[in-house]
Coordinates of N, CA and C and ligand atoms in Angstrom, one line a residue:
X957 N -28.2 -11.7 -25.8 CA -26.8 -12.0 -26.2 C -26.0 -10.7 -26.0
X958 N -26.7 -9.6 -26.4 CA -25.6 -8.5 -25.8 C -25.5 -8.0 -25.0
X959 N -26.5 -8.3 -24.1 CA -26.3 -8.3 -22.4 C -25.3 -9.2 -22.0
X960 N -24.9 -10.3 -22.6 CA -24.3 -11.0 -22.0 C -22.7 -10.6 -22.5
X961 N -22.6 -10.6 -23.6 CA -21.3 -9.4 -24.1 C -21.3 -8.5 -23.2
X962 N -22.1 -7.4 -23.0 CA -21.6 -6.4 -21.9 C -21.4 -6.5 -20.9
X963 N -22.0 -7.7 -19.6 CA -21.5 -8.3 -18.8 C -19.8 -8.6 -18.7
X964 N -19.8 -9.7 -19.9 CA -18.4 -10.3 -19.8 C -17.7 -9.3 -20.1
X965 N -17.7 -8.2 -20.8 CA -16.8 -6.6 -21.3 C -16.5 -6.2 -19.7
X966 N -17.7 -5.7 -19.0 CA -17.5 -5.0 -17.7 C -16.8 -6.3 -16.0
X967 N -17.0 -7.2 -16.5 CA -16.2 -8.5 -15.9 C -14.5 -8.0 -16.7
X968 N -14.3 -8.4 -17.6 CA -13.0 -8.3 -18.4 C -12.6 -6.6 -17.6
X969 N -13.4 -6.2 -17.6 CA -12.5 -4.3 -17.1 C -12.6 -4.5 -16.0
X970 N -13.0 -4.8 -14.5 CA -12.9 -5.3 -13.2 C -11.5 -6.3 -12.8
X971 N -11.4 -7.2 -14.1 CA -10.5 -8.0 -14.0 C -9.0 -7.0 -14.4
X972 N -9.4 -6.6 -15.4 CA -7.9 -5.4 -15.8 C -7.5 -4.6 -14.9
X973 N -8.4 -3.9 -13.7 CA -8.7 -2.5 -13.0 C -7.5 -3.4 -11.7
X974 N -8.5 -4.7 -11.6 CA -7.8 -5.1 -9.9 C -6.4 -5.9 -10.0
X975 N -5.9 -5.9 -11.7 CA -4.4 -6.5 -12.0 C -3.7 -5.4 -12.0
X976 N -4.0 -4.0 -11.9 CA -3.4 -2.9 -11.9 C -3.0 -2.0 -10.7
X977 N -4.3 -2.3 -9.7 CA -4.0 -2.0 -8.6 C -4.6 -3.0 -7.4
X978 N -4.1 -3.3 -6.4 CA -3.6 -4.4 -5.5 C -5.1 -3.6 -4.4
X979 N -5.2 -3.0 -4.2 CA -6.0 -2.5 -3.1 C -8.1 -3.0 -3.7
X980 N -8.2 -3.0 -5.2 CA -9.4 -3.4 -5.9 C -10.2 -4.1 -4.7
X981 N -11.4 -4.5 -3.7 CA -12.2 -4.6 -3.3 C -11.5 -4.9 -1.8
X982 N -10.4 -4.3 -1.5 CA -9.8 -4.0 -0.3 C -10.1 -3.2 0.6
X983 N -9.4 -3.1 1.9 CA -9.5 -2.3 2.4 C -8.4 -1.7 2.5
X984 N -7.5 -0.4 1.9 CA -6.5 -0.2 1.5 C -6.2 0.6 3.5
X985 N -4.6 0.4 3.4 CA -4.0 0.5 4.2 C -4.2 1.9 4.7
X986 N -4.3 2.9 4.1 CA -4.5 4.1 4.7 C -5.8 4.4 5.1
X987 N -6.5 3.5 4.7 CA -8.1 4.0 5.7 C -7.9 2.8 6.9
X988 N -7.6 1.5 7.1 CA -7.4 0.9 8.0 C -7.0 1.5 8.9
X989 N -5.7 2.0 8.4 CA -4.8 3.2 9.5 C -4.5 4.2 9.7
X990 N -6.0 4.9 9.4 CA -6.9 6.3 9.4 C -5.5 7.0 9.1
X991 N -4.9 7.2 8.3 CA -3.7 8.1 7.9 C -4.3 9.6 7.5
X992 N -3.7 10.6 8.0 CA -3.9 11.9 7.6 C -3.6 12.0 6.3
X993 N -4.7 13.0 5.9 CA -4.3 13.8 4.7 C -3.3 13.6 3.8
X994 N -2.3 14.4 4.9 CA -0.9 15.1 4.7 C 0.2 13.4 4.6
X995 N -0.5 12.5 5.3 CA 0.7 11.1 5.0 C 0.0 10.5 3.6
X996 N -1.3 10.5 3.3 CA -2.0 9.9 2.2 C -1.3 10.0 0.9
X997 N -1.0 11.9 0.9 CA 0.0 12.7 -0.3 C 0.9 12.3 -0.2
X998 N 1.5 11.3 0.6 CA 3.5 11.3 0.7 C 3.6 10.1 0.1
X999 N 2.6 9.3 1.0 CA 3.3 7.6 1.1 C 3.2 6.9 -0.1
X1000 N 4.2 6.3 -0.4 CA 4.1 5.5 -1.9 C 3.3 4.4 -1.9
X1001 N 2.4 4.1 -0.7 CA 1.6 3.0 -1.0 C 0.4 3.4 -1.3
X1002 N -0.3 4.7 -1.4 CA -1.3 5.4 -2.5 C -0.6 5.9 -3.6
X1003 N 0.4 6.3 -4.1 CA 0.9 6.8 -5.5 C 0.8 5.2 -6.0
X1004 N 1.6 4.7 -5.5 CA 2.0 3.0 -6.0 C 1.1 2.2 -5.9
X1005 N -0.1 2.0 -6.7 CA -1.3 1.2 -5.9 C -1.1 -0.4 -6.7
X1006 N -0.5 -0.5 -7.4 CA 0.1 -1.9 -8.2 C 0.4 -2.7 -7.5
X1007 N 0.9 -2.2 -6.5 CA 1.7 -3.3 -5.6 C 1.4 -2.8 -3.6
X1008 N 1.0 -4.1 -3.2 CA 0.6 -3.9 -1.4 C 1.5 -2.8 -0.5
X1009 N 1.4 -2.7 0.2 CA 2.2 -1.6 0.9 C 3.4 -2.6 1.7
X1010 N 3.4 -3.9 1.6 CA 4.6 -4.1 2.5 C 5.7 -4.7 1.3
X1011 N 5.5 -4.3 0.2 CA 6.3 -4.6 -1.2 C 6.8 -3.3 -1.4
X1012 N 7.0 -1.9 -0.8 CA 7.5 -0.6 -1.1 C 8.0 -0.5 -0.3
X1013 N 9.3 0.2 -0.3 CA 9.9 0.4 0.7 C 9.9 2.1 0.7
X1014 N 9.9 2.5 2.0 CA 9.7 3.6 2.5 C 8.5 4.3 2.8
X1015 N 7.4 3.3 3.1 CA 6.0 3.4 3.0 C 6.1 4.4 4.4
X1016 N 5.3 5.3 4.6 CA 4.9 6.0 6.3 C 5.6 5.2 7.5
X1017 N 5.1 3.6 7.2 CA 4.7 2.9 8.6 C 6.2 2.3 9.2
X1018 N 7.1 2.1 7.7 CA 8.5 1.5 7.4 C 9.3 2.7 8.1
X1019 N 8.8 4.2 8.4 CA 10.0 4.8 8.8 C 10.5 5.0 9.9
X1020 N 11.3 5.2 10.9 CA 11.0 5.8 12.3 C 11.7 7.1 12.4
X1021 N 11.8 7.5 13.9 CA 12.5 8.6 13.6 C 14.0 8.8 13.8
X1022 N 14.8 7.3 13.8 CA 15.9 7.8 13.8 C 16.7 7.3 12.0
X1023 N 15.6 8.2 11.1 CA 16.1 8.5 9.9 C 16.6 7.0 9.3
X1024 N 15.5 5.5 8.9 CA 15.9 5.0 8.3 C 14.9 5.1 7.2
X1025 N 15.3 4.2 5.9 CA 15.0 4.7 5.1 C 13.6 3.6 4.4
X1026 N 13.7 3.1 5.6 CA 12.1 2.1 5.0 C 12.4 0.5 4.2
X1027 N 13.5 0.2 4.2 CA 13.4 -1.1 4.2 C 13.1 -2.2 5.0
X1028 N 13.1 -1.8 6.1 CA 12.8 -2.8 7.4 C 11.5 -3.2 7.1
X1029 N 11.3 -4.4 7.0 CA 9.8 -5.0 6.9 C 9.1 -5.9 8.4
X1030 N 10.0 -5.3 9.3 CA 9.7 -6.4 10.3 C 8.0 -5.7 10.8
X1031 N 7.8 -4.3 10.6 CA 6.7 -4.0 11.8 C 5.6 -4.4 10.2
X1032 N 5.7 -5.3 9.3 CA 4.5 -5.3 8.3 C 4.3 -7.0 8.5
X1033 N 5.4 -7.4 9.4 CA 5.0 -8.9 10.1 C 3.5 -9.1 10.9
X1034 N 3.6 -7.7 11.6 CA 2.7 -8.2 12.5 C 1.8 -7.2 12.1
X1035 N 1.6 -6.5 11.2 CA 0.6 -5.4 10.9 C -0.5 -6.4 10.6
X1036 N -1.8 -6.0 10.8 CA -2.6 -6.6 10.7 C -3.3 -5.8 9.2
X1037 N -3.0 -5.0 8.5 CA -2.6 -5.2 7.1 C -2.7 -6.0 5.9
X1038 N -1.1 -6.8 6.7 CA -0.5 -7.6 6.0 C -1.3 -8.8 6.6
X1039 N -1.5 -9.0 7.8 CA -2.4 -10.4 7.9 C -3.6 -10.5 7.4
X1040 N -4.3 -9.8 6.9 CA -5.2 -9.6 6.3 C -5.3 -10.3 4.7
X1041 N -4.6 -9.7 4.2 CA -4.1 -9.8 2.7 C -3.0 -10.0 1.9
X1042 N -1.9 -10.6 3.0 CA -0.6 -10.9 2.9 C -0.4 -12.5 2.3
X1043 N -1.2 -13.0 2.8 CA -1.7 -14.5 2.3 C -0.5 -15.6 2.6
X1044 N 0.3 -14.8 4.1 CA 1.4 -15.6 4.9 C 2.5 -15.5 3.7
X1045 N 2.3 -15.2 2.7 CA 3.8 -14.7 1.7 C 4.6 -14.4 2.1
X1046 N 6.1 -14.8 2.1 CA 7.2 -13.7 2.5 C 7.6 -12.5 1.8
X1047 N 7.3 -11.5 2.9 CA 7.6 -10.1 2.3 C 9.2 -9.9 1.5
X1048 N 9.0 -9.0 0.7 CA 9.8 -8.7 -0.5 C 9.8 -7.1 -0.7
X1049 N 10.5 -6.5 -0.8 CA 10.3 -5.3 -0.8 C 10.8 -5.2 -2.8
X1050 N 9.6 -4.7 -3.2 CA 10.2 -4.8 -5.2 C 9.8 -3.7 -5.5
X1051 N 9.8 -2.3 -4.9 CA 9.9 -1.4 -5.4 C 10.4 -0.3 -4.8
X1052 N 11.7 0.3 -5.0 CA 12.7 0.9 -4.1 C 12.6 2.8 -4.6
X1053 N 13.3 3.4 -3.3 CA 13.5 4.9 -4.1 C 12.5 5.3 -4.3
X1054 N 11.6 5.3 -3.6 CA 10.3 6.2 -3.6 C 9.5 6.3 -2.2
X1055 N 10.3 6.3 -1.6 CA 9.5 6.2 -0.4 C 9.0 7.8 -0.2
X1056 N 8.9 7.7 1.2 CA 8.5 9.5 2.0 C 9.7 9.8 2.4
X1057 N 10.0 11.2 2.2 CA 10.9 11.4 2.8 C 11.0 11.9 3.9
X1058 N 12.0 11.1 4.6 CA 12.3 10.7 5.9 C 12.1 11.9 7.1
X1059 N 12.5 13.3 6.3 CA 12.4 14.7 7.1 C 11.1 14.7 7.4
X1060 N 9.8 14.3 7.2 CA 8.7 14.8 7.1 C 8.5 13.7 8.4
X1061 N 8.5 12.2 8.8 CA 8.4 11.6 10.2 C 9.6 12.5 11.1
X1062 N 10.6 12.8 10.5 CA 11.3 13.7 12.0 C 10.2 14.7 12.1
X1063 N 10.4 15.5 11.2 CA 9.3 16.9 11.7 C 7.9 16.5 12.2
X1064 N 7.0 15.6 12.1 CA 6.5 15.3 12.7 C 6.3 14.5 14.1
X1065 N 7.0 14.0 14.7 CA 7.4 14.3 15.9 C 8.2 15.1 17.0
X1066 N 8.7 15.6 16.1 CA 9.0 17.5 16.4 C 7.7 17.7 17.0
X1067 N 7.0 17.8 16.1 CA 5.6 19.2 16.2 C 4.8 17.9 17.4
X1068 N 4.9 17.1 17.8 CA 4.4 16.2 18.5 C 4.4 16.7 19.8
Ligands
SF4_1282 S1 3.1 -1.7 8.4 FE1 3.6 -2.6 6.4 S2 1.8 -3.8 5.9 FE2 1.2 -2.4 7.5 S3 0.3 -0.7 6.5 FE3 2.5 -0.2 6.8 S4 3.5 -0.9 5.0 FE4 1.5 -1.8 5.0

């Protein structure tokens, strides 16, 4: 019997862990798309793990370099990402003002 209480306890915290963060037995987007180091530390879709990466606006992948600011969702249409685990949803961007900041994709293809 108390095996089976600690089971359902460690069931019940698996269940809490993966309502917390969206990536739980995923393959989270920055190893998919072997992101450096230095973008891992920026991008708000590892700070922000509650929510998928095509729900943040200003994620790495959202920016280009002529300085916008990451709400464009169109290149998380075809990311295969989002086809993966997007579940044909329409994208929503529901958490704003946190993105990367934008100088860091210019300078980076600067140094390119
Ligand atoms: S393009 Fe969109 S769905 Fe793909 S990894 Fe970037 S934010 Fe996520």
């Amino acid at each position: 019997m108390a095996e089976l209480t600690q089971k359902v306890q460690i069931t019940d915290t698996a269940t809490e862990v993966s309502r917390f963060n969206f990536w739980v037995d995923k393959q989270p987007c920055w190893e998919k798309c072997h992101c450096p180091e230095m973008i891992k530390a920026e991008c708000p879709s590892t700070l922000y793990q509650f929510l998928p990466c095509w729900e943040i606006e200003g994620t790495y992948c959202k920016l280009d370099d002529r300085g916008a600011t990451g709400k464009d969702t169109s290149i998380c249409e075809v990311c295969r990402v989002y086809k993966k685990y997007g579940n044909s949803e329409p994208i929503r961007i529901k958490l704003f003002g946190k993105g990367m900041d934008t100088q860091l994709k210019a300078l980076e293809n600067i140094a390119r």
